[in-house]
C-alpha cells in the first residue's frame, strides 16, 4: 500500500512535519495534499490534555478539527499520531512529454485536462528558463505527465492528456525519466550558494484565471530588481479550480547587500501574488520568512487565528511567535 505522499524532502522529513506544514507530495494531483490524505489525529494540547480528531471518511459534526491542527506548525498542539488514507501500490503507469510555445498556453492546457476530470499524478509545466535548465530543451515550455494506478484509470487519463495536448509538440518521453531521476537533487542550488549567489524558491497557489497574471507580474517585478540574475517558474500541483506556481530566483548582490536583496525579492513577489488574490504558500508553510506576511494574507480572518491560539495555548508555550502570531513573551502583547 502507499499513501501517495512523496515530497521532495521525503528522505529527511517526517509525517509530523508534513502535517504541521500542510505538505504536498510530487504526486498530489492524483493523491491530494497531506490535508486530503489524513483522516484522524491524536494531539497533545498545551494543557497536557490528549484529544483525538476525525477518524471517519467524512463527518458533519461541527468544523473539521483535523484541519485546525494540520498546518498549525506546532502553535496549537503537538501532533503525536495520525491516520492516513492508503491505496494499493499502482499496477501500471503512463508517461508523456509535450512542448508549448508559451507558458500561458501550457497553463490553459493543464486547466482543460483537470476540468475534464483527468488527474494524472504528475502534471508539471516548466517555463522556457526552467525547461532549459532541467531538460536541456531550448526555446519551448515543457509539460511532463506521469500517471499511475489501475490500467482502466491510467489509460483514459493519458488519452485525455493527449487529446488536450494535440496542438503541442510531442517530446521524448524520456524527459519524464530524467525528471524522476533528478527530482530530489538540490545540489545545483547548493553549488550556486557556494558561489555566493543568493537563491531561493517561492511556491504559491491561485485560481486558474489569476495564474497567468501572477506569473507575468512576479517575473517582471523580480526581474527588475537590481542584481537579479534569473527568475523562473513551473506549475507543479493542479486542481479543478487552480494550481501551484513554484518560482525560483537567483541574484548576485554585493556581500553587504545579500540580505536586503533577499528580503526585497520576497517582499516584491509576495505583494504581486497577494494583489492578485493568490495564497501566500501552497505547501512549504509559513516558517520564519513568511511570518511577516500572514496578517495581510489572511486579512480580518487573522483575528480568528489569534483567538484560536489564545484559547488553546493561553500561556503561549507552543512554538511562540510563529505563524505571525503575537508572542506573549516578546515585545508584542496579546491584542
mmCIF file of C-alpha atoms in Angstrom:
data_model
loop_
_atom_site.group_PDB
_atom_site.id
_atom_site.type_symbol
_atom_site.label_atom_id
_atom_site.label_comp_id
_atom_site.label_asym_id
_atom_site.label_seq_id
_atom_site.Cartn_x
_atom_site.Cartn_y
_atom_site.Cartn_z
ATOM 1 C CA UNK A 1 0.000 0.000 0.000
ATOM 2 C CA UNK A 2 1.017 3.639 -0.412
ATOM 3 C CA UNK A 3 -0.257 6.995 0.796
ATOM 4 C CA UNK A 4 0.999 8.587 -2.412
ATOM 5 C CA UNK A 5 2.724 11.316 -0.371
ATOM 6 C CA UNK A 6 6.162 11.803 -1.930
ATOM 7 C CA UNK A 7 7.513 15.291 -1.103
ATOM 8 C CA UNK A 8 10.921 16.328 -2.397
ATOM 9 C CA UNK A 9 12.058 16.214 1.241
ATOM 10 C CA UNK A 10 10.958 12.591 1.710
ATOM 11 C CA UNK A 11 14.468 11.440 2.684
ATOM 12 C CA UNK A 12 14.729 13.878 5.598
ATOM 13 C CA UNK A 13 11.190 14.905 6.564
ATOM 14 C CA UNK A 14 8.630 13.240 8.839
ATOM 15 C CA UNK A 15 4.911 12.520 8.823
ATOM 16 C CA UNK A 16 4.583 15.019 11.673
ATOM 17 C CA UNK A 17 6.362 17.661 9.620
ATOM 18 C CA UNK A 18 4.135 17.022 6.610
ATOM 19 C CA UNK A 19 1.069 17.536 8.790
ATOM 20 C CA UNK A 20 2.387 20.570 10.667
ATOM 21 C CA UNK A 21 3.201 22.435 7.432
ATOM 22 C CA UNK A 22 0.447 21.136 5.079
ATOM 23 C CA UNK A 23 2.913 19.388 2.813
ATOM 24 C CA UNK A 24 2.286 18.336 -0.786
ATOM 25 C CA UNK A 25 3.856 15.311 -2.433
ATOM 26 C CA UNK A 26 5.002 15.400 -6.037
ATOM 27 C CA UNK A 27 2.107 13.075 -6.968
ATOM 28 C CA UNK A 28 -0.519 15.262 -5.296
ATOM 29 C CA UNK A 29 -2.636 15.792 -8.402
ATOM 30 C CA UNK A 30 -3.590 12.119 -8.068
ATOM 31 C CA UNK A 31 -3.457 11.582 -4.296
ATOM 32 C CA UNK A 32 -4.044 15.059 -2.848
ATOM 33 C CA UNK A 33 -2.016 17.064 -0.344
ATOM 34 C CA UNK A 34 -1.451 15.778 3.179
ATOM 35 C CA UNK A 35 -4.633 17.501 4.420
ATOM 36 C CA UNK A 36 -6.569 15.346 1.920
ATOM 37 C CA UNK A 37 -4.751 12.176 2.984
ATOM 38 C CA UNK A 38 -5.092 12.450 6.775
ATOM 39 C CA UNK A 39 -8.318 11.130 8.327
ATOM 40 C CA UNK A 40 -7.576 11.366 12.047
ATOM 41 C CA UNK A 41 -5.132 12.785 14.590
ATOM 42 C CA UNK A 42 -4.013 12.429 18.171
ATOM 43 C CA UNK A 43 -2.926 15.815 19.524
ATOM 44 C CA UNK A 44 -1.423 16.900 22.853
ATOM 45 C CA UNK A 45 -2.636 20.356 23.834
ATOM 46 C CA UNK A 46 -0.709 22.990 25.782
ATOM 47 C CA UNK A 47 -2.558 21.919 28.933
ATOM 48 C CA UNK A 48 -1.300 18.355 28.556
ATOM 49 C CA UNK A 49 -4.733 17.074 27.543
ATOM 50 C CA UNK A 50 -4.768 14.496 24.755
ATOM 51 C CA UNK A 51 -7.506 14.801 22.121
ATOM 52 C CA UNK A 52 -8.424 12.751 19.070
ATOM 53 C CA UNK A 53 -9.925 14.290 15.958
ATOM 54 C CA UNK A 54 -11.543 12.797 12.881
ATOM 55 C CA UNK A 55 -11.344 9.073 12.226
ATOM 56 C CA UNK A 56 -14.223 8.675 9.777
ATOM 57 C CA UNK A 57 -14.114 9.004 5.970
ATOM 58 C CA UNK A 58 -16.347 12.097 6.238
ATOM 59 C CA UNK A 59 -18.339 13.704 9.041
ATOM 60 C CA UNK A 60 -20.747 16.564 9.735
ATOM 61 C CA UNK A 61 -20.096 17.132 13.429
ATOM 62 C CA UNK A 62 -19.145 20.785 13.515
ATOM 63 C CA UNK A 63 -15.929 22.102 11.891
ATOM 64 C CA UNK A 64 -13.287 19.602 10.792
ATOM 65 C CA UNK A 65 -10.945 19.661 13.788
ATOM 66 C CA UNK A 66 -8.263 17.758 11.855
ATOM 67 C CA UNK A 67 -7.753 20.926 9.854
ATOM 68 C CA UNK A 68 -7.358 23.078 12.971
ATOM 69 C CA UNK A 69 -4.077 21.329 13.701
ATOM 70 C CA UNK A 70 -2.884 20.433 10.194
ATOM 71 C CA UNK A 71 -0.797 23.416 9.118
ATOM 72 C CA UNK A 72 -0.647 24.960 12.596
ATOM 73 C CA UNK A 73 3.159 24.499 12.681
ATOM 74 C CA UNK A 74 3.185 23.474 16.333
ATOM 75 C CA UNK A 75 1.411 26.578 17.598
ATOM 76 C CA UNK A 76 -1.910 24.990 18.627
ATOM 77 C CA UNK A 77 -0.925 21.470 19.679
ATOM 78 C CA UNK A 78 1.643 18.708 19.213
ATOM 79 C CA UNK A 79 0.547 16.024 16.746
ATOM 80 C CA UNK A 80 1.596 12.636 18.158
ATOM 81 C CA UNK A 81 -0.331 10.233 15.939
ATOM 82 C CA UNK A 82 -2.023 10.310 12.544
ATOM 83 C CA UNK A 83 -4.195 8.028 10.453
ATOM 84 C CA UNK A 84 -3.581 8.344 6.707
ATOM 85 C CA UNK A 85 -5.541 7.081 3.722
ATOM 86 C CA UNK A 86 -3.662 4.485 1.682
ATOM 87 C CA UNK A 87 -4.057 2.998 -1.786
ATOM 88 C CA UNK A 88 -2.894 -0.215 -3.456
ATOM 89 C CA UNK A 89 0.574 0.059 -4.965
ATOM 90 C CA UNK A 90 -0.124 1.031 -8.602
ATOM 91 C CA UNK A 91 -0.002 -1.736 -11.184
ATOM 92 C CA UNK A 92 0.502 0.376 -14.308
ATOM 93 C CA UNK A 93 1.970 3.690 -15.405
ATOM 94 C CA UNK A 94 1.699 6.169 -18.265
ATOM 95 C CA UNK A 95 4.220 8.804 -19.332
ATOM 96 C CA UNK A 96 4.292 11.645 -21.846
ATOM 97 C CA UNK A 97 6.040 14.959 -22.533
ATOM 98 C CA UNK A 98 4.973 17.936 -24.647
ATOM 99 C CA UNK A 99 6.368 21.296 -25.724
ATOM 100 C CA UNK A 100 4.478 24.616 -25.790
ATOM 101 C CA UNK A 101 5.373 27.939 -27.330
ATOM 102 C CA UNK A 102 4.305 29.854 -24.218
ATOM 103 C CA UNK A 103 3.873 29.178 -20.506
ATOM 104 C CA UNK A 104 0.361 30.660 -20.516
ATOM 105 C CA UNK A 105 -0.694 28.331 -23.338
ATOM 106 C CA UNK A 106 0.571 25.370 -21.325
ATOM 107 C CA UNK A 107 -1.286 26.537 -18.214
ATOM 108 C CA UNK A 108 -4.553 26.626 -20.139
ATOM 109 C CA UNK A 109 -3.992 23.082 -21.394
ATOM 110 C CA UNK A 110 -3.372 21.911 -17.819
ATOM 111 C CA UNK A 111 -6.616 23.619 -16.777
ATOM 112 C CA UNK A 112 -8.566 21.830 -19.531
ATOM 113 C CA UNK A 113 -7.078 18.450 -18.623
ATOM 114 C CA UNK A 114 -8.097 18.797 -14.982
ATOM 115 C CA UNK A 115 -11.520 20.245 -15.830
ATOM 116 C CA UNK A 116 -12.265 17.116 -17.894
ATOM 117 C CA UNK A 117 -11.754 15.001 -14.780
ATOM 118 C CA UNK A 118 -8.287 13.640 -15.558
ATOM 119 C CA UNK A 119 -5.949 13.797 -12.568
ATOM 120 C CA UNK A 120 -2.568 12.429 -13.610
ATOM 121 C CA UNK A 121 -0.264 12.003 -10.620
ATOM 122 C CA UNK A 122 2.292 14.372 -12.147
ATOM 123 C CA UNK A 123 1.301 17.315 -14.356
ATOM 124 C CA UNK A 124 4.242 19.709 -14.300
ATOM 125 C CA UNK A 125 4.722 22.604 -16.696
ATOM 126 C CA UNK A 126 8.115 24.374 -16.903
ATOM 127 C CA UNK A 127 8.662 27.796 -18.462
ATOM 128 C CA UNK A 128 11.431 28.253 -21.032
ATOM 129 C CA UNK A 129 14.127 29.076 -18.488
ATOM 130 C CA UNK A 130 13.358 26.038 -16.334
ATOM 131 C CA UNK A 131 12.893 23.756 -19.349
ATOM 132 C CA UNK A 132 16.391 24.657 -20.490
ATOM 133 C CA UNK A 133 17.822 24.252 -17.001
ATOM 134 C CA UNK A 134 16.122 20.959 -16.147
ATOM 135 C CA UNK A 135 15.773 19.218 -19.511
ATOM 136 C CA UNK A 136 18.287 20.934 -21.843
ATOM 137 C CA UNK A 137 15.374 21.855 -24.111
ATOM 138 C CA UNK A 138 15.712 25.315 -25.653
ATOM 139 C CA UNK A 139 13.004 27.706 -26.814
ATOM 140 C CA UNK A 140 9.997 25.796 -25.512
ATOM 141 C CA UNK A 141 7.998 25.233 -22.334
ATOM 142 C CA UNK A 142 7.963 21.599 -21.254
ATOM 143 C CA UNK A 143 4.999 19.693 -19.814
ATOM 144 C CA UNK A 144 5.754 16.307 -18.270
ATOM 145 C CA UNK A 145 2.931 13.931 -17.396
ATOM 146 C CA UNK A 146 3.044 10.752 -15.348
ATOM 147 C CA UNK A 147 0.120 8.747 -14.072
ATOM 148 C CA UNK A 148 -0.074 5.518 -12.090
ATOM 149 C CA UNK A 149 -2.781 3.169 -10.894
ATOM 150 C CA UNK A 150 -5.196 0.670 -12.384
ATOM 151 C CA UNK A 151 -4.836 0.439 -16.198
ATOM 152 C CA UNK A 152 -8.573 1.134 -16.545
ATOM 153 C CA UNK A 153 -7.934 4.549 -14.955
ATOM 154 C CA UNK A 154 -4.475 5.364 -16.324
ATOM 155 C CA UNK A 155 -5.261 4.721 -19.992
ATOM 156 C CA UNK A 156 -8.251 7.090 -20.311
ATOM 157 C CA UNK A 157 -6.399 9.703 -18.244
ATOM 158 C CA UNK A 158 -3.481 9.666 -20.660
ATOM 159 C CA UNK A 159 -5.924 9.740 -23.587
ATOM 160 C CA UNK A 160 -7.440 12.966 -22.260
ATOM 161 C CA UNK A 161 -3.934 14.405 -21.813
ATOM 162 C CA UNK A 162 -3.016 13.505 -25.398
ATOM 163 C CA UNK A 163 -6.247 14.984 -26.704
ATOM 164 C CA UNK A 164 -5.812 18.308 -24.947
ATOM 165 C CA UNK A 165 -2.128 18.471 -25.957
ATOM 166 C CA UNK A 166 -2.938 17.821 -29.614
ATOM 167 C CA UNK A 167 -1.715 21.243 -30.689
ATOM 168 C CA UNK A 168 1.584 20.940 -28.815
ATOM 169 C CA UNK A 169 4.787 19.301 -29.958
ATOM 170 C CA UNK A 170 5.329 15.768 -28.663
ATOM 171 C CA UNK A 171 8.673 15.466 -26.885
ATOM 172 C CA UNK A 172 10.701 12.430 -25.895
ATOM 173 C CA UNK A 173 9.004 10.545 -23.038
ATOM 174 C CA UNK A 174 12.492 10.062 -21.560
ATOM 175 C CA UNK A 175 12.150 13.601 -20.202
ATOM 176 C CA UNK A 176 9.853 12.093 -17.570
ATOM 177 C CA UNK A 177 12.573 9.612 -16.595
ATOM 178 C CA UNK A 178 15.053 12.469 -16.428
ATOM 179 C CA UNK A 179 12.736 14.291 -14.015
ATOM 180 C CA UNK A 180 12.265 11.158 -11.901
ATOM 181 C CA UNK A 181 15.993 10.607 -11.572
ATOM 182 C CA UNK A 182 16.737 14.216 -10.554
ATOM 183 C CA UNK A 183 13.563 15.331 -8.762
ATOM 184 C CA UNK A 184 15.042 15.277 -5.241
ATOM 185 C CA UNK A 185 18.511 16.526 -6.180
ATOM 186 C CA UNK A 186 19.159 20.036 -4.842
ATOM 187 C CA UNK A 187 22.910 20.008 -5.460
ATOM 188 C CA UNK A 188 22.568 22.658 -8.179
ATOM 189 C CA UNK A 189 21.159 25.121 -5.640
ATOM 190 C CA UNK A 190 23.907 24.247 -3.179
ATOM 191 C CA UNK A 191 26.518 24.895 -5.878
ATOM 192 C CA UNK A 192 25.069 28.351 -6.516
ATOM 193 C CA UNK A 193 25.148 29.183 -2.809
ATOM 194 C CA UNK A 194 28.814 28.171 -2.646
ATOM 195 C CA UNK A 195 29.438 30.676 -5.448
ATOM 196 C CA UNK A 196 27.891 33.364 -3.196
ATOM 197 C CA UNK A 197 24.720 33.581 -5.290
ATOM 198 C CA UNK A 198 21.500 34.282 -3.391
ATOM 199 C CA UNK A 199 18.916 31.691 -4.435
ATOM 200 C CA UNK A 200 15.550 30.506 -3.130
ATOM 201 C CA UNK A 201 12.136 29.215 -4.172
ATOM 202 C CA UNK A 202 8.687 30.729 -3.632
ATOM 203 C CA UNK A 203 5.632 28.498 -4.118
ATOM 204 C CA UNK A 204 2.116 29.933 -4.162
ATOM 205 C CA UNK A 205 -1.360 28.896 -5.278
ATOM 206 C CA UNK A 206 -4.091 30.734 -7.159
ATOM 207 C CA UNK A 207 -7.140 30.273 -9.335
ATOM 208 C CA UNK A 208 -6.583 29.432 -12.992
ATOM 209 C CA UNK A 209 -7.675 32.929 -14.012
ATOM 210 C CA UNK A 210 -5.053 34.515 -11.738
ATOM 211 C CA UNK A 211 -2.106 32.234 -12.510
ATOM 212 C CA UNK A 212 -1.142 33.893 -15.788
ATOM 213 C CA UNK A 213 -1.188 37.447 -14.400
ATOM 214 C CA UNK A 214 0.698 36.325 -11.274
ATOM 215 C CA UNK A 215 3.371 34.625 -13.372
ATOM 216 C CA UNK A 216 3.760 37.707 -15.568
ATOM 217 C CA UNK A 217 3.783 40.131 -12.630
ATOM 218 C CA UNK A 218 6.264 38.213 -10.484
ATOM 219 C CA UNK A 219 8.713 37.521 -13.317
ATOM 220 C CA UNK A 220 8.645 41.181 -14.376
ATOM 221 C CA UNK A 221 8.830 42.666 -10.866
ATOM 222 C CA UNK A 222 11.560 40.385 -9.525
ATOM 223 C CA UNK A 223 13.467 40.543 -12.796
ATOM 224 C CA UNK A 224 13.585 44.332 -12.495
ATOM 225 C CA UNK A 225 15.304 44.215 -9.089
ATOM 226 C CA UNK A 226 18.967 45.126 -9.307
ATOM 227 C CA UNK A 227 21.338 42.148 -9.137
ATOM 228 C CA UNK A 228 18.672 39.586 -10.144
ATOM 229 C CA UNK A 229 20.182 37.003 -12.484
ATOM 230 C CA UNK A 230 17.112 34.887 -13.195
ATOM 231 C CA UNK A 231 13.524 34.374 -12.105
ATOM 232 C CA UNK A 232 11.580 31.416 -13.476
ATOM 233 C CA UNK A 233 8.662 29.160 -12.615
ATOM 234 C CA UNK A 234 6.903 25.869 -13.094
ATOM 235 C CA UNK A 235 3.371 24.686 -12.343
ATOM 236 C CA UNK A 236 3.641 21.708 -10.012
ATOM 237 C CA UNK A 237 0.262 20.789 -8.445
ATOM 238 C CA UNK A 238 -3.094 21.213 -10.175
ATOM 239 C CA UNK A 239 -6.750 21.250 -9.114
ATOM 240 C CA UNK A 240 -10.102 21.861 -10.758
ATOM 241 C CA UNK A 241 -10.100 25.496 -9.643
ATOM 242 C CA UNK A 242 -6.416 26.419 -9.811
ATOM 243 C CA UNK A 243 -2.822 25.334 -9.338
ATOM 244 C CA UNK A 244 0.500 25.944 -7.638
ATOM 245 C CA UNK A 245 3.219 28.082 -9.203
ATOM 246 C CA UNK A 246 6.730 27.384 -7.966
ATOM 247 C CA UNK A 247 9.120 30.285 -8.587
ATOM 248 C CA UNK A 248 12.904 30.132 -8.403
ATOM 249 C CA UNK A 249 15.062 33.253 -8.234
ATOM 250 C CA UNK A 250 18.791 33.871 -8.122
ATOM 251 C CA UNK A 251 20.874 37.007 -7.787
ATOM 252 C CA UNK A 252 24.428 38.126 -7.097
ATOM 253 C CA UNK A 253 24.378 41.291 -4.979
ATOM 254 C CA UNK A 254 27.494 42.561 -3.180
ATOM 255 C CA UNK A 255 28.213 40.754 0.079
ATOM 256 C CA UNK A 256 26.805 43.547 2.256
ATOM 257 C CA UNK A 257 23.570 43.662 0.218
ATOM 258 C CA UNK A 258 22.678 39.964 0.191
ATOM 259 C CA UNK A 259 20.129 40.037 2.968
ATOM 260 C CA UNK A 260 18.423 43.275 1.778
ATOM 261 C CA UNK A 261 18.280 41.799 -1.745
ATOM 262 C CA UNK A 262 16.747 38.578 -0.458
ATOM 263 C CA UNK A 263 14.118 40.418 1.579
ATOM 264 C CA UNK A 264 13.294 42.747 -1.301
ATOM 265 C CA UNK A 265 12.702 39.826 -3.682
ATOM 266 C CA UNK A 266 10.416 38.106 -1.208
ATOM 267 C CA UNK A 267 8.506 41.330 -0.492
ATOM 268 C CA UNK A 268 8.131 42.133 -4.183
ATOM 269 C CA UNK A 269 6.993 38.652 -5.196
ATOM 270 C CA UNK A 270 4.605 38.289 -2.268
ATOM 271 C CA UNK A 271 2.987 41.667 -2.858
ATOM 272 C CA UNK A 272 2.402 40.713 -6.502
ATOM 273 C CA UNK A 273 0.845 37.383 -5.504
ATOM 274 C CA UNK A 274 -1.440 38.788 -2.815
ATOM 275 C CA UNK A 275 -2.542 41.649 -5.079
ATOM 276 C CA UNK A 276 -3.950 39.047 -7.484
ATOM 277 C CA UNK A 277 -5.683 37.052 -4.740
ATOM 278 C CA UNK A 278 -3.115 34.257 -4.576
ATOM 279 C CA UNK A 279 -2.316 32.189 -1.491
ATOM 280 C CA UNK A 280 0.817 33.059 0.463
ATOM 281 C CA UNK A 281 2.018 29.444 0.430
ATOM 282 C CA UNK A 282 0.901 26.249 -1.282
ATOM 283 C CA UNK A 283 2.902 23.605 0.592
ATOM 284 C CA UNK A 284 6.070 24.989 2.201
ATOM 285 C CA UNK A 285 4.142 26.581 5.050
ATOM 286 C CA UNK A 286 4.922 29.831 6.840
ATOM 287 C CA UNK A 287 8.067 29.192 8.862
ATOM 288 C CA UNK A 288 10.166 32.215 9.785
ATOM 289 C CA UNK A 289 10.437 34.073 6.497
ATOM 290 C CA UNK A 290 6.749 34.269 5.644
ATOM 291 C CA UNK A 291 5.534 35.091 9.150
ATOM 292 C CA UNK A 292 5.552 38.825 8.443
ATOM 293 C CA UNK A 293 3.033 38.342 5.623
ATOM 294 C CA UNK A 294 0.418 36.246 7.433
ATOM 295 C CA UNK A 295 -1.683 39.115 8.774
ATOM 296 C CA UNK A 296 -2.039 40.750 5.348
ATOM 297 C CA UNK A 297 -2.594 37.386 3.665
ATOM 298 C CA UNK A 298 -5.462 36.424 5.996
ATOM 299 C CA UNK A 299 -6.970 39.863 6.483
ATOM 300 C CA UNK A 300 -9.634 40.028 9.225
ATOM 301 C CA UNK A 301 -9.513 36.218 9.493
ATOM 302 C CA UNK A 302 -6.125 36.629 11.184
ATOM 303 C CA UNK A 303 -8.014 37.605 14.344
ATOM 304 C CA UNK A 304 -9.727 34.203 14.271
ATOM 305 C CA UNK A 305 -6.313 32.527 14.249
ATOM 306 C CA UNK A 306 -5.211 34.704 17.175
ATOM 307 C CA UNK A 307 -8.362 33.742 19.084
ATOM 308 C CA UNK A 308 -7.676 30.040 18.486
ATOM 309 C CA UNK A 309 -4.140 30.476 19.792
ATOM 310 C CA UNK A 310 -5.326 32.277 22.916
ATOM 311 C CA UNK A 311 -7.983 29.631 23.600
ATOM 312 C CA UNK A 312 -5.769 26.567 23.070
ATOM 313 C CA UNK A 313 -2.488 27.978 24.378
ATOM 314 C CA UNK A 314 -3.254 30.844 26.787
ATOM 315 C CA UNK A 315 0.284 30.906 28.168
ATOM 316 C CA UNK A 316 1.898 30.961 24.729
ATOM 317 C CA UNK A 317 4.194 27.954 25.324
ATOM 318 C CA UNK A 318 3.707 26.203 21.962
ATOM 319 C CA UNK A 319 6.183 27.446 19.340
ATOM 320 C CA UNK A 320 5.731 31.084 20.446
ATOM 321 C CA UNK A 321 5.860 33.819 17.850
ATOM 322 C CA UNK A 322 5.303 31.577 14.829
ATOM 323 C CA UNK A 323 2.658 31.907 12.081
ATOM 324 C CA UNK A 324 2.991 35.653 12.568
ATOM 325 C CA UNK A 325 1.113 35.340 15.851
ATOM 326 C CA UNK A 326 1.895 37.829 18.614
ATOM 327 C CA UNK A 327 4.376 36.473 21.141
ATOM 328 C CA UNK A 328 3.154 36.944 24.724
ATOM 329 C CA UNK A 329 6.764 36.667 25.918
ATOM 330 C CA UNK A 330 8.133 39.082 23.352
ATOM 331 C CA UNK A 331 7.765 42.770 22.679
ATOM 332 C CA UNK A 332 4.259 42.434 21.221
ATOM 333 C CA UNK A 333 1.483 41.861 23.761
ATOM 334 C CA UNK A 334 -1.626 39.894 23.014
ATOM 335 C CA UNK A 335 -4.196 42.145 21.294
#
